[in-house]
PDB file of C-alpha atoms in Angstrom:
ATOM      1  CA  UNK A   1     -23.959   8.719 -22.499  1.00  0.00           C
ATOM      2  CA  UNK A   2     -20.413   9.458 -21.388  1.00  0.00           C
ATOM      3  CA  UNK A   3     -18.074   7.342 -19.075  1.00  0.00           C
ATOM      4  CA  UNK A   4     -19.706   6.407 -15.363  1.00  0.00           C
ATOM      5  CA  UNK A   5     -18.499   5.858 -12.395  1.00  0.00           C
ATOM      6  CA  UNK A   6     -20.219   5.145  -9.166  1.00  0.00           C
ATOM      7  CA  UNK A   7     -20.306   8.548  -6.964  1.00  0.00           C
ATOM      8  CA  UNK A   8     -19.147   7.426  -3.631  1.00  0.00           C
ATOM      9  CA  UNK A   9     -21.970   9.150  -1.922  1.00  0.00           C
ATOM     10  CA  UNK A  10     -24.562   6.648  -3.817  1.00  0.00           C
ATOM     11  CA  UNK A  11     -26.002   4.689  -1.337  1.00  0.00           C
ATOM     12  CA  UNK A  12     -28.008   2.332  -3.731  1.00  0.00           C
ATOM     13  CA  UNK A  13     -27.033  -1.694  -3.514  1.00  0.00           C
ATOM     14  CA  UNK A  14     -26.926  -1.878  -7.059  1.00  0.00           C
ATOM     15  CA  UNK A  15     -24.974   0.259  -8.924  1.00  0.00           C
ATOM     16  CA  UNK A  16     -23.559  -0.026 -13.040  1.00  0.00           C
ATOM     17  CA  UNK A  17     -26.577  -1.184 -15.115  1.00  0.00           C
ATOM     18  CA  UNK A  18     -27.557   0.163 -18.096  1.00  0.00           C
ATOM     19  CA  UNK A  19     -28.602   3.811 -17.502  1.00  0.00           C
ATOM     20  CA  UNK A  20     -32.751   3.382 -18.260  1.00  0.00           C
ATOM     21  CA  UNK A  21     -32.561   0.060 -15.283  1.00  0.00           C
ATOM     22  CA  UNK A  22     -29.984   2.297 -13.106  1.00  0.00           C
ATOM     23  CA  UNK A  23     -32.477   4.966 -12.979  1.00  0.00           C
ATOM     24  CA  UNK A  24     -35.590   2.648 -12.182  1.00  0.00           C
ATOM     25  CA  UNK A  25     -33.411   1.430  -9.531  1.00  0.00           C
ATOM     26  CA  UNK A  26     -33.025   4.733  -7.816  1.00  0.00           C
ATOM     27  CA  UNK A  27     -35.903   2.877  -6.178  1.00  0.00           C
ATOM     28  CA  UNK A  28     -34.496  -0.021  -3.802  1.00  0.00           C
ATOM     29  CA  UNK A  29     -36.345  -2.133  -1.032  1.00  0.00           C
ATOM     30  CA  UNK A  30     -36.441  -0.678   2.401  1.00  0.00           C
ATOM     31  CA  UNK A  31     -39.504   0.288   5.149  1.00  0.00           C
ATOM     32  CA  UNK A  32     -40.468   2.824   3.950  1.00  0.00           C
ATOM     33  CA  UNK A  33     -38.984   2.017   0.079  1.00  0.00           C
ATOM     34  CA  UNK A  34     -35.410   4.144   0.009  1.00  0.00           C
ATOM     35  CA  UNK A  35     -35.943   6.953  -2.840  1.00  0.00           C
ATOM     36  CA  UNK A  36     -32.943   8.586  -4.395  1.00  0.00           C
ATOM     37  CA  UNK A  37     -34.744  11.170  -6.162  1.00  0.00           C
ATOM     38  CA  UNK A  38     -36.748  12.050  -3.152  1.00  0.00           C
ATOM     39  CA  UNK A  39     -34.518  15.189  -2.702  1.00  0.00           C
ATOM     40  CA  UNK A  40     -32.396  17.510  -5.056  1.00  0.00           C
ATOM     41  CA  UNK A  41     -29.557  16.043  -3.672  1.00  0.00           C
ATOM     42  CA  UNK A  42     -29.826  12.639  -4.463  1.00  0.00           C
ATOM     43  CA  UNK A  43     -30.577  13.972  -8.083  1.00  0.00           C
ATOM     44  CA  UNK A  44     -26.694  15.649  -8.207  1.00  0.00           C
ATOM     45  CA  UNK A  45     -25.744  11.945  -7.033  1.00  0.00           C
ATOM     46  CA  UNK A  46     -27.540  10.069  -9.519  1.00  0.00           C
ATOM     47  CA  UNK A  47     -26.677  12.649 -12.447  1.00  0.00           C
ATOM     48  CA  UNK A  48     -22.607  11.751 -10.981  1.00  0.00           C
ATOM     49  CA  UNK A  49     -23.246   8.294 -10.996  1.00  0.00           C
ATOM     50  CA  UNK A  50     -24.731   8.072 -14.738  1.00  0.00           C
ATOM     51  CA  UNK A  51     -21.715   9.945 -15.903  1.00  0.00           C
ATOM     52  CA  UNK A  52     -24.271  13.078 -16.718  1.00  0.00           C
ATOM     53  CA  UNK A  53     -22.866  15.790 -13.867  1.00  0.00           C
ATOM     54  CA  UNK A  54     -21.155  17.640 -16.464  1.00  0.00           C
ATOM     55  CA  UNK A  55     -24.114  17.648 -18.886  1.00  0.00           C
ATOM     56  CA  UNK A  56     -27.248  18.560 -16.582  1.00  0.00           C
ATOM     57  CA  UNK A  57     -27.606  20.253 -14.060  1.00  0.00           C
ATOM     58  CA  UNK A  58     -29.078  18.951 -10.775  1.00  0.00           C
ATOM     59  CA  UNK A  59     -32.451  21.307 -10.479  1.00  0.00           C
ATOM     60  CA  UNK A  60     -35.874  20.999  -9.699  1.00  0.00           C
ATOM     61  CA  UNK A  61     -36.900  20.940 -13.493  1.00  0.00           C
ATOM     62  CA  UNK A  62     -34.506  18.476 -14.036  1.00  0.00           C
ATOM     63  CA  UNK A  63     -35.737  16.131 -11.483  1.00  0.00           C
ATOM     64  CA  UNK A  64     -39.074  16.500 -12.228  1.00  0.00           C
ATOM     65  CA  UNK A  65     -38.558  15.375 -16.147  1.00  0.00           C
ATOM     66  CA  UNK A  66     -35.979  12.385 -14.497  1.00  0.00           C
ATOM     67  CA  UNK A  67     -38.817  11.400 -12.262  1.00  0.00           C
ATOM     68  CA  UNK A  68     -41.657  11.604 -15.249  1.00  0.00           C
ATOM     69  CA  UNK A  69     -39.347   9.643 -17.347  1.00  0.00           C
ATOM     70  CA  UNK A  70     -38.598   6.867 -14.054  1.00  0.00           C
ATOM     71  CA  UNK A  71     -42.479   6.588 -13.925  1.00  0.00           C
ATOM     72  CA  UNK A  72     -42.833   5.858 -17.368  1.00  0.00           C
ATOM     73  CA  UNK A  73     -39.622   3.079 -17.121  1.00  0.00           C
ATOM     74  CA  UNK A  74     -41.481   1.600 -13.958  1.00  0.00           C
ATOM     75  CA  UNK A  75     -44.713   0.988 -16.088  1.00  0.00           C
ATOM     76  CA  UNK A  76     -43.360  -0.483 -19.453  1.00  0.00           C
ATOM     77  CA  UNK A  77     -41.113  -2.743 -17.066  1.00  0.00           C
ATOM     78  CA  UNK A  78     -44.307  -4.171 -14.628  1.00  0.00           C
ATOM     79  CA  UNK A  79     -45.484  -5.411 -17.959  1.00  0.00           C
ATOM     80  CA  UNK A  80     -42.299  -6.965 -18.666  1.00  0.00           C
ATOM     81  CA  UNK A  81     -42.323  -8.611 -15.487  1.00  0.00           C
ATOM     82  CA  UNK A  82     -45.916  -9.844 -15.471  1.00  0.00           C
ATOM     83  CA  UNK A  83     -44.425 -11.505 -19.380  1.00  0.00           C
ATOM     84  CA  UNK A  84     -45.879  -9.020 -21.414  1.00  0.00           C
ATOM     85  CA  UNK A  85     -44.671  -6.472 -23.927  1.00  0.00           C
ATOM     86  CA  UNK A  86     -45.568  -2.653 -22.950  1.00  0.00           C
ATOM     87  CA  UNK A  87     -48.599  -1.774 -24.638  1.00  0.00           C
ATOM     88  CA  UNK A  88     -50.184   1.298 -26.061  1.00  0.00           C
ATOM     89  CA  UNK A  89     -50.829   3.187 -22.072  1.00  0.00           C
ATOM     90  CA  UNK A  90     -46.973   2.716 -21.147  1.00  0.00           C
ATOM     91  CA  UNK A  91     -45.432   3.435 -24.468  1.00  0.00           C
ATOM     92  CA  UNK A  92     -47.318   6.172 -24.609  1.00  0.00           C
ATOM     93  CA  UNK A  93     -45.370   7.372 -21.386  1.00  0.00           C
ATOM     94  CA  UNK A  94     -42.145   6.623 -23.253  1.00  0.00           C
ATOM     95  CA  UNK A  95     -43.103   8.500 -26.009  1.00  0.00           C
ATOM     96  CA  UNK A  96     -44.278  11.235 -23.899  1.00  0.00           C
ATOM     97  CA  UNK A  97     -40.425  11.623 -22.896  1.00  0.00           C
ATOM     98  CA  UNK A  98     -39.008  10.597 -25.859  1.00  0.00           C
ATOM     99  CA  UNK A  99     -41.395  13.955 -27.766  1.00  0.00           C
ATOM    100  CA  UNK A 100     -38.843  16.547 -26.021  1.00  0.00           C
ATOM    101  CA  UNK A 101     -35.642  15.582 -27.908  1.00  0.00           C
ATOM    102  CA  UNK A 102     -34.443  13.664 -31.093  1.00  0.00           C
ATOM    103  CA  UNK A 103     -30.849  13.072 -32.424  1.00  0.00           C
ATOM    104  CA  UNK A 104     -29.439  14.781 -35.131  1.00  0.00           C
ATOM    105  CA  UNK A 105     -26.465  12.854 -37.446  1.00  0.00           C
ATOM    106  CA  UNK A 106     -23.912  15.249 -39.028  1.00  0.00           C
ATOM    107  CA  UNK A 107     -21.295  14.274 -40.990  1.00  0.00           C
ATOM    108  CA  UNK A 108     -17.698  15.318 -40.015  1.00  0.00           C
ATOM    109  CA  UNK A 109     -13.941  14.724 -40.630  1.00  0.00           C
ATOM    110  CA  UNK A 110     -13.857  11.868 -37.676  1.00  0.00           C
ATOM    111  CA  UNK A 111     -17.118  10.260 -39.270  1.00  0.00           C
ATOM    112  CA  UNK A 112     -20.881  10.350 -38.464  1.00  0.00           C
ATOM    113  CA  UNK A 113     -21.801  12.061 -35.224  1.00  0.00           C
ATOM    114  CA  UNK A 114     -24.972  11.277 -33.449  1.00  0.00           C
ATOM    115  CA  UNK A 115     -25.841  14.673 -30.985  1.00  0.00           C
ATOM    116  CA  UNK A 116     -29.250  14.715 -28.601  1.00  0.00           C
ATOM    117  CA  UNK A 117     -30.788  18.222 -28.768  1.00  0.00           C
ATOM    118  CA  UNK A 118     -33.754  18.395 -26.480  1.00  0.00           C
ATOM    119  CA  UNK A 119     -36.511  20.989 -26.489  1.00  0.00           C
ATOM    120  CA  UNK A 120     -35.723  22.380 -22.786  1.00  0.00           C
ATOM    121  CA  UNK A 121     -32.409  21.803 -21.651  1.00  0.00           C
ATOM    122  CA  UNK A 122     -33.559  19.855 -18.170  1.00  0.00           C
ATOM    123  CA  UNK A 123     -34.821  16.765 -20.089  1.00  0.00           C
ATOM    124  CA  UNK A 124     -31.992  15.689 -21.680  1.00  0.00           C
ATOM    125  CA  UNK A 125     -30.774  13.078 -18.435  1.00  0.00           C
ATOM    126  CA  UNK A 126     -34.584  11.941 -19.295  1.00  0.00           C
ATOM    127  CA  UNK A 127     -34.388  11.729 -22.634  1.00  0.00           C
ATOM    128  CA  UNK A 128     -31.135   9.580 -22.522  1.00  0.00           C
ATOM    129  CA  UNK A 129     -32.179   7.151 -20.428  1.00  0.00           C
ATOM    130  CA  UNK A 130     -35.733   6.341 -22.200  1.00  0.00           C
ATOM    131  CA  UNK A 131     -33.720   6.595 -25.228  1.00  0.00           C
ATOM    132  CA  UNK A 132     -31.702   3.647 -23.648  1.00  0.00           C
ATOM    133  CA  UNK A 133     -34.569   1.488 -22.578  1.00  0.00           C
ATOM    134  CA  UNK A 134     -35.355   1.282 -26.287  1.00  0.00           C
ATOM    135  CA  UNK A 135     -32.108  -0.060 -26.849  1.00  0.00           C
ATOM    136  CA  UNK A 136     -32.391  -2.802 -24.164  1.00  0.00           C
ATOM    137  CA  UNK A 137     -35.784  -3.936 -25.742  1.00  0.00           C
ATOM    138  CA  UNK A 138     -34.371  -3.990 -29.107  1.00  0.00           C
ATOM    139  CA  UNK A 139     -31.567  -6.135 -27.561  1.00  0.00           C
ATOM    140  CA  UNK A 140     -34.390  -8.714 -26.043  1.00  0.00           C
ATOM    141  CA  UNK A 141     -36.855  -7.631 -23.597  1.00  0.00           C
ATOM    142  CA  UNK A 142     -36.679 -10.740 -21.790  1.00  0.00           C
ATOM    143  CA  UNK A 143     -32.980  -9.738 -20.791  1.00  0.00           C
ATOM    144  CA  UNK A 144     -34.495  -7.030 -18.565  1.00  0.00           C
ATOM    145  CA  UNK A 145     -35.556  -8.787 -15.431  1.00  0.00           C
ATOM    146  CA  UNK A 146     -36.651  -8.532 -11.719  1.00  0.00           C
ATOM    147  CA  UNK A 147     -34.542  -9.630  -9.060  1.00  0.00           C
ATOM    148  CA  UNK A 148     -35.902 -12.888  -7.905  1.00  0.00           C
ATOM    149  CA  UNK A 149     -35.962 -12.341  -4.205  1.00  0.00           C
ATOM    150  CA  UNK A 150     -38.909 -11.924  -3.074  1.00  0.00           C
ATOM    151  CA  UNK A 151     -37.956  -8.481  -1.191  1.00  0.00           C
ATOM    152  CA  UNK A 152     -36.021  -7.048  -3.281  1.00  0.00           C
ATOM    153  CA  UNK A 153     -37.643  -4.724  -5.632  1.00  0.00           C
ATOM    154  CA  UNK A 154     -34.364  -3.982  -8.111  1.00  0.00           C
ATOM    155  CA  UNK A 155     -34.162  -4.846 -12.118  1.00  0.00           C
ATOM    156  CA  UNK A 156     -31.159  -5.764 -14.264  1.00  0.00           C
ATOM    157  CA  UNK A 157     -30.120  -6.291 -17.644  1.00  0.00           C
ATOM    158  CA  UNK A 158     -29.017 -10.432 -18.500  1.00  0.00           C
ATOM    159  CA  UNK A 159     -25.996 -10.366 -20.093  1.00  0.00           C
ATOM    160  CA  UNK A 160     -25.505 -13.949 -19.132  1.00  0.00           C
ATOM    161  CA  UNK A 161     -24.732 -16.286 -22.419  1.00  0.00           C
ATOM    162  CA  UNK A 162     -27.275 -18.592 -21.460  1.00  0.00           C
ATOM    163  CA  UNK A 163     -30.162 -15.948 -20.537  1.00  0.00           C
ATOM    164  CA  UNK A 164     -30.769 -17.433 -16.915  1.00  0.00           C
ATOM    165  CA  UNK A 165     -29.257 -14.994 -14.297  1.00  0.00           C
ATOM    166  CA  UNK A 166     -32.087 -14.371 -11.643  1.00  0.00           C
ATOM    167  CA  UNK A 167     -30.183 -12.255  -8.952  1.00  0.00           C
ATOM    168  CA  UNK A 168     -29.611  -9.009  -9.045  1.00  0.00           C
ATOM    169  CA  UNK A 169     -26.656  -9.703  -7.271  1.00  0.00           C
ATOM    170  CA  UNK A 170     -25.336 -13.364  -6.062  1.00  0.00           C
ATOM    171  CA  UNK A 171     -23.800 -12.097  -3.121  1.00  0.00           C
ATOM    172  CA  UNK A 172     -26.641 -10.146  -1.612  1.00  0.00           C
ATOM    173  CA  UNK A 173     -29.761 -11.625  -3.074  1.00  0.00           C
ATOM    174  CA  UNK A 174     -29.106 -14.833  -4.379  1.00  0.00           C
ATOM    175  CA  UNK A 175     -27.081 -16.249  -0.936  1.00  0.00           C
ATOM    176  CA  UNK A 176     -30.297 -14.910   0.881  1.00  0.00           C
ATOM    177  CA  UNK A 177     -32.551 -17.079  -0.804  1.00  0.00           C
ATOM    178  CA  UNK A 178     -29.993 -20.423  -0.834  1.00  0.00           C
ATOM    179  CA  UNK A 179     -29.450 -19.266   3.395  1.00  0.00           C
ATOM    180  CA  UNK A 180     -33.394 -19.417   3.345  1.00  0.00           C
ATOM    181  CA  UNK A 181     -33.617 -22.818   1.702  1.00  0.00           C
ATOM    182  CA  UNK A 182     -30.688 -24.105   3.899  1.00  0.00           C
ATOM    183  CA  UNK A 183     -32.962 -22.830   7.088  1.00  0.00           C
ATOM    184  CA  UNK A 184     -35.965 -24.942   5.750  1.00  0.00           C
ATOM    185  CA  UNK A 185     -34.431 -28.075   5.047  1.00  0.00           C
ATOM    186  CA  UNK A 186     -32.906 -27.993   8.209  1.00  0.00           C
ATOM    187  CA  UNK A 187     -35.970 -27.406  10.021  1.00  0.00           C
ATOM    188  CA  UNK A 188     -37.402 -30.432   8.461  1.00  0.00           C
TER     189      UNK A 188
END
């Protein structure tokens, strides 16, 4: 994936995770649940945001394949949270993703190249980012965690040394739930 930077039109409360958890997170807690990939538009912002503008374009194919390969993300992850690894029904969603692209090495004067060709031009933000969530869980699945507020519905990737982050951001989520344990030990 290339360089990212946070489009300033992205409206999502977490922003800069690894591309596979930025994209589940397109997804955020809200009445109804906020969707960024509910419209085309949000698409162009989230392609910005991942650094991908330049590379895809923002159309309906496009979105469909991002939100096929989201769905498939969301499903290998509820596993993760519940402790377990994904099993044959959600890697088979992966892999479903994963089918329309492979990388190719070549060999040239600067060294080894990797380059992603993908069947049908549209899949390749999809492609990328399923790619990526293979990296994370050869890193250590049990880096890629739920936020542990009970409201929030956002993942991360623990890059903590010790393993043990829980929010997926102190400020927001994490002073929340020490303001809520202040509130009951006041009450008594």
């Amino acid at each position: 994936m290339t360089e990212r930077t946070a489009d300033p039109r992205d409206p999502r409360p977490l922003l800069g995770e690894p591309p596979a958890l930025d994209l589940l997170n397109t997804r955020w807690a809200g009445t109804p649940v906020n969707d960024l990939l509910a419209a085309p538009d949000g698409h162009a912002i989230w392609l910005s945001s991942a650094g991908l503008a330049g590379r895809c374009a923002a159309d309906e194919a496009g979105l469909a394949a991002l939100r096929e390969a989201r769905e498939a993300l969301a499903a290998a992850v509820r596993e993760l949270d519940a402790g377990r690894l994904p099993g044959a029904g959600e890697l088979a969603g992966l892999d479903a993703v994963l089918r329309h692209g492979r990388v190719r090495r070549e060999a040239s004067a600067a060294g080894p190249v990797d380059r992603v060709e993908v069947d049908e031009p549209h899949r390749l933000a999809a492609w990328l980012v399923v790619d990526d969530f293979l990296g994370l869980l050869a890193q250590g699945p049990q880096r890629i965690r739920k936020c542990a507020h009970e409201a929030c519905i956002l993942h991360f990737f623990d890059t903590s040394q010790n393993g043990r982050r829980r929010w997926c951001r102190m400020a927001v989520c994490g002073n929340r739930a020490k303001a809520a344990r202040h509130y009951e030990k006041a009450k008594g």
